[in-house]
mmCIF file of C-alpha atoms in Angstrom:
data_model
loop_
_atom_site.group_PDB
_atom_site.id
_atom_site.type_symbol
_atom_site.label_atom_id
_atom_site.label_comp_id
_atom_site.label_asym_id
_atom_site.label_seq_id
_atom_site.Cartn_x
_atom_site.Cartn_y
_atom_site.Cartn_z
ATOM 1 C CA MET A 1 -31.543 27.736 -23.854
ATOM 2 C CA LEU A 2 -30.104 28.307 -20.256
ATOM 3 C CA LYS A 3 -31.963 25.471 -18.712
ATOM 4 C CA LYS A 4 -30.554 23.050 -21.542
ATOM 5 C CA LYS A 5 -27.027 24.309 -20.710
ATOM 6 C CA SER A 6 -27.697 23.745 -17.034
ATOM 7 C CA ILE A 7 -28.873 20.116 -17.878
ATOM 8 C CA VAL A 8 -25.773 19.492 -19.867
ATOM 9 C CA LEU A 9 -23.376 21.007 -17.448
ATOM 10 C CA ALA A 10 -25.095 18.978 -14.581
ATOM 11 C CA ALA A 11 -24.713 15.759 -16.707
ATOM 12 C CA VAL A 12 -21.092 16.428 -17.361
ATOM 13 C CA LEU A 13 -20.521 17.081 -13.624
ATOM 14 C CA ILE A 14 -22.340 13.863 -12.731
ATOM 15 C CA ILE A 15 -20.060 11.928 -15.318
ATOM 16 C CA ALA A 16 -16.965 13.649 -14.132
ATOM 17 C CA ALA A 17 -17.871 12.763 -10.495
ATOM 18 C CA SER A 18 -18.863 9.268 -11.423
ATOM 19 C CA LEU A 19 -15.473 8.778 -13.132
ATOM 20 C CA LEU A 20 -13.720 10.381 -10.190
ATOM 21 C CA PHE A 21 -15.310 7.939 -7.821
ATOM 22 C CA GLY A 22 -14.614 4.925 -9.919
ATOM 23 C CA PHE A 23 -11.029 5.939 -10.142
ATOM 24 C CA LEU A 24 -10.714 6.557 -6.346
ATOM 25 C CA TYR A 25 -12.780 3.364 -5.666
ATOM 26 C CA ASP A 26 -10.352 1.271 -7.894
ATOM 27 C CA ALA A 27 -7.358 2.937 -6.228
ATOM 28 C CA ALA A 28 -8.625 2.034 -2.782
ATOM 29 C CA ILE A 29 -9.458 -1.498 -3.759
ATOM 30 C CA SER A 30 -5.877 -1.883 -5.377
ATOM 31 C CA ALA A 31 -4.428 -0.561 -2.217
ATOM 32 C CA VAL A 32 -6.309 -2.913 -0.056
ATOM 33 C CA GLU A 33 -5.546 -5.998 -2.162
ATOM 34 C CA ARG A 34 -1.738 -5.178 -1.949
ATOM 35 C CA TRP A 35 -2.129 -5.636 1.730
ATOM 36 C CA GLU A 36 -4.270 -8.831 1.258
ATOM 37 C CA HIS A 37 -1.068 -11.030 0.137
ATOM 38 C CA PRO A 38 -0.681 -12.389 3.731
ATOM 39 C CA ARG A 39 -3.595 -14.639 2.798
ATOM 40 C CA ASP A 40 -1.556 -16.289 0.253
ATOM 41 C CA TYR A 41 1.019 -17.231 2.855
ATOM 42 C CA ALA A 42 -1.209 -17.658 5.891
ATOM 43 C CA GLU A 43 -0.995 -21.475 6.043
ATOM 44 C CA PHE A 44 3.023 -21.299 6.048
ATOM 45 C CA VAL A 45 2.875 -18.634 8.664
ATOM 46 C CA THR A 46 0.625 -20.416 11.021
ATOM 47 C CA LYS A 47 2.580 -23.619 10.554
ATOM 48 C CA ALA A 48 5.833 -21.923 11.196
ATOM 49 C CA ARG A 49 4.637 -20.276 14.448
ATOM 50 C CA GLY A 50 3.630 -23.478 15.594
ATOM 51 C CA GLN A 51 6.960 -24.907 15.417
ATOM 52 C CA HIS A 52 8.508 -22.579 18.028
ATOM 53 C CA GLN A 53 7.518 -22.247 21.638
ATOM 54 C CA LEU A 54 7.904 -18.325 21.245
ATOM 55 C CA PHE A 55 4.630 -16.697 20.458
ATOM 56 C CA ILE A 56 5.466 -14.322 17.447
ATOM 57 C CA PRO A 57 2.382 -12.456 16.380
ATOM 58 C CA GLU A 58 1.317 -13.342 12.845
ATOM 59 C CA SER A 59 0.862 -9.572 11.973
ATOM 60 C CA LEU A 60 4.554 -9.118 13.003
ATOM 61 C CA ILE A 61 5.591 -11.995 10.484
ATOM 62 C CA PHE A 62 3.484 -10.553 7.790
ATOM 63 C CA ALA A 63 4.834 -7.123 8.393
ATOM 64 C CA VAL A 64 8.446 -8.430 8.001
ATOM 65 C CA ILE A 65 7.552 -10.084 4.827
ATOM 66 C CA LYS A 66 5.702 -7.015 3.573
ATOM 67 C CA THR A 67 8.717 -4.907 4.311
ATOM 68 C CA GLU A 68 11.426 -7.165 3.125
ATOM 69 C CA SER A 69 9.908 -8.463 -0.161
ATOM 70 C CA SER A 70 6.501 -7.111 -0.675
ATOM 71 C CA PHE A 71 5.415 -10.679 -0.841
ATOM 72 C CA ASP A 72 7.558 -11.599 -3.859
ATOM 73 C CA PRO A 73 9.034 -15.039 -3.207
ATOM 74 C CA ASP A 74 11.689 -14.452 -5.981
ATOM 75 C CA ALA A 75 12.911 -11.196 -4.621
ATOM 76 C CA VAL A 76 16.822 -10.694 -4.219
ATOM 77 C CA SER A 77 18.162 -7.687 -2.475
ATOM 78 C CA SER A 78 21.156 -5.791 -3.616
ATOM 79 C CA ALA A 79 22.969 -7.366 -0.500
ATOM 80 C CA GLY A 80 21.910 -10.912 -1.724
ATOM 81 C CA ALA A 81 18.961 -11.617 0.645
ATOM 82 C CA VAL A 82 16.706 -13.893 -0.889
ATOM 83 C CA GLY A 83 12.952 -14.730 -0.902
ATOM 84 C CA LEU A 84 10.001 -13.534 1.090
ATOM 85 C CA MET A 85 11.763 -12.940 4.415
ATOM 86 C CA GLN A 86 14.918 -11.840 2.555
ATOM 87 C CA LEU A 87 17.173 -14.243 4.299
ATOM 88 C CA LEU A 88 21.108 -14.076 3.444
ATOM 89 C CA PRO A 89 22.268 -17.255 1.934
ATOM 90 C CA SER A 90 24.811 -17.682 4.827
ATOM 91 C CA THR A 91 21.962 -17.228 7.402
ATOM 92 C CA PHE A 92 19.846 -19.683 5.518
ATOM 93 C CA LYS A 93 22.796 -22.301 5.447
ATOM 94 C CA ASP A 94 23.540 -21.537 9.410
ATOM 95 C CA ILE A 95 19.971 -22.285 10.291
ATOM 96 C CA SER A 96 19.731 -25.120 8.052
ATOM 97 C CA ASP A 97 23.129 -26.871 8.845
ATOM 98 C CA ASN A 98 23.698 -25.783 12.523
ATOM 99 C CA PHE A 99 20.464 -25.101 14.223
ATOM 100 C CA LEU A 100 17.837 -27.255 12.567
ATOM 101 C CA SER A 101 20.194 -29.996 11.157
ATOM 102 C CA GLU A 102 18.271 -30.199 7.926
ATOM 103 C CA LYS A 103 21.053 -29.503 5.463
ATOM 104 C CA LEU A 104 18.864 -28.270 2.776
ATOM 105 C CA SER A 105 20.098 -27.351 -0.681
ATOM 106 C CA ASP A 106 20.734 -23.650 -1.291
ATOM 107 C CA GLU A 107 17.827 -23.577 -3.767
ATOM 108 C CA MET A 108 15.373 -24.186 -0.970
ATOM 109 C CA ILE A 109 15.805 -20.591 0.306
ATOM 110 C CA TYR A 110 13.359 -19.691 -2.761
ATOM 111 C CA ASP A 111 10.625 -22.179 -1.454
ATOM 112 C CA PRO A 112 8.083 -19.881 0.083
ATOM 113 C CA GLU A 113 7.288 -22.290 2.909
ATOM 114 C CA THR A 114 10.960 -22.972 3.771
ATOM 115 C CA ASN A 115 11.766 -19.420 3.663
ATOM 116 C CA ILE A 116 8.977 -18.229 5.929
ATOM 117 C CA ARG A 117 9.977 -21.185 8.349
ATOM 118 C CA TYR A 118 13.413 -20.114 8.559
ATOM 119 C CA GLY A 119 12.796 -16.447 8.640
ATOM 120 C CA VAL A 120 10.340 -17.116 11.781
ATOM 121 C CA PHE A 121 13.056 -19.391 13.222
ATOM 122 C CA TYR A 122 15.381 -16.599 12.833
ATOM 123 C CA LEU A 123 12.966 -14.034 14.501
ATOM 124 C CA SER A 124 12.344 -16.490 17.242
ATOM 125 C CA TRP A 125 16.140 -16.925 17.826
ATOM 126 C CA LEU A 126 16.810 -13.298 17.832
ATOM 127 C CA TYR A 127 13.864 -12.660 20.379
ATOM 128 C CA THR A 128 15.574 -15.298 22.526
ATOM 129 C CA LYS A 129 18.819 -13.461 22.428
ATOM 130 C CA TYR A 130 17.328 -9.906 22.852
ATOM 131 C CA GLY A 131 13.890 -10.042 24.429
ATOM 132 C CA ASN A 132 12.602 -6.973 22.715
ATOM 133 C CA TRP A 133 10.931 -6.686 19.358
ATOM 134 C CA ASP A 134 12.303 -3.412 18.345
ATOM 135 C CA THR A 135 15.880 -4.653 19.064
ATOM 136 C CA VAL A 136 14.935 -8.027 17.213
ATOM 137 C CA LEU A 137 13.927 -5.977 14.098
ATOM 138 C CA ALA A 138 16.974 -3.988 14.257
ATOM 139 C CA ALA A 139 19.137 -7.072 14.332
ATOM 140 C CA TYR A 140 17.070 -8.790 11.574
ATOM 141 C CA ASN A 141 17.923 -5.780 9.185
ATOM 142 C CA ALA A 142 21.441 -4.856 10.472
ATOM 143 C CA GLY A 143 22.725 -8.038 11.944
ATOM 144 C CA PRO A 144 23.291 -9.016 15.539
ATOM 145 C CA GLY A 145 26.900 -7.955 15.479
ATOM 146 C CA ASN A 146 25.920 -4.359 14.874
ATOM 147 C CA VAL A 147 23.071 -4.512 17.203
ATOM 148 C CA ASP A 148 25.333 -6.076 20.099
ATOM 149 C CA ALA A 149 27.673 -3.113 19.531
ATOM 150 C CA TRP A 150 24.973 -0.696 19.719
ATOM 151 C CA LEU A 151 23.345 -2.095 23.049
ATOM 152 C CA ASP A 152 27.036 -2.129 24.479
ATOM 153 C CA ASP A 153 27.115 1.721 23.699
ATOM 154 C CA PRO A 154 25.506 4.048 26.336
ATOM 155 C CA GLU A 155 24.784 6.545 23.551
ATOM 156 C CA TYR A 156 22.351 3.999 22.000
ATOM 157 C CA SER A 157 21.074 1.943 24.916
ATOM 158 C CA ASP A 158 20.644 2.569 28.577
ATOM 159 C CA ASP A 159 19.980 -1.135 29.703
ATOM 160 C CA GLY A 160 21.820 -3.227 27.196
ATOM 161 C CA VAL A 161 18.426 -4.732 25.963
ATOM 162 C CA ALA A 162 16.527 -1.906 24.160
ATOM 163 C CA LEU A 163 17.885 0.625 21.832
ATOM 164 C CA LYS A 164 16.988 4.167 22.717
ATOM 165 C CA TYR A 165 18.387 5.332 19.215
ATOM 166 C CA ILE A 166 19.364 3.355 16.266
ATOM 167 C CA PRO A 167 22.466 4.872 14.624
ATOM 168 C CA ALA A 168 21.973 3.500 11.318
ATOM 169 C CA SER A 169 19.227 5.496 9.292
ATOM 170 C CA GLU A 170 18.296 2.521 7.007
ATOM 171 C CA THR A 171 17.752 0.263 10.084
ATOM 172 C CA ARG A 172 15.868 3.103 11.974
ATOM 173 C CA ALA A 173 13.489 3.303 8.914
ATOM 174 C CA TYR A 174 13.014 -0.371 8.732
ATOM 175 C CA VAL A 175 11.988 -0.835 12.274
ATOM 176 C CA SER A 176 9.460 1.961 11.751
ATOM 177 C CA LYS A 177 8.241 0.373 8.493
ATOM 178 C CA VAL A 178 7.815 -2.928 10.195
ATOM 179 C CA ARG A 179 5.814 -1.460 13.221
ATOM 180 C CA ALA A 180 3.605 0.636 10.835
ATOM 181 C CA ALA A 181 2.875 -2.533 8.759
ATOM 182 C CA LYS A 182 2.179 -4.601 11.813
ATOM 183 C CA GLU A 183 -0.278 -1.953 12.968
ATOM 184 C CA THR A 184 -2.038 -2.197 9.617
ATOM 185 C CA TYR A 185 -2.365 -5.991 9.726
ATOM 186 C CA ASP A 186 -3.449 -5.806 13.226
ATOM 187 C CA ARG A 187 -6.351 -3.553 12.073
ATOM 188 C CA LEU A 188 -7.104 -5.535 8.844
ATOM 189 C CA TYR A 189 -7.017 -8.957 10.220
ATOM 190 C CA TYR A 190 -6.708 -9.217 13.940
ATOM 191 C CA ASN A 191 -9.052 -6.768 15.478
#
């Protein structure tokens, strides 16, 4: 009788362990799949990178997209930023009309290829202005006007190029999230 109970208990433990392993395996696969969304947009990112002389790491572009919209091309933020790279309509229009002279319709902000191309252009323009990726990311999130003021303040910058401290907690968290996502993409796709 004791042997029969031991066999039943062992069978129950094996089934429980199998179910737990299956659950953990499914959760791990699901987590990895969430990070695989760059493959859906790799062609657009590669093409956009090739349109600028500045080398922007693909992993950084994917990290911005992940942080901004979690790869939802229809995302709209509470501030009104739109698409994969969460461009403000005013920024989109400025790039379209004044920088690239394309004069695209407002609806094109939702087109994934166009949104990525304009987001990469904006990152490139910010890098040309600031020359430091953390500063670029802060400006992408908080706007160049805020970042210019922070760079002029010795409390936040020693050299007018790099921010030693980002006073806005949302922007500080944003820069950290993008950096962490970039490191993940570097490990997953570029090592």
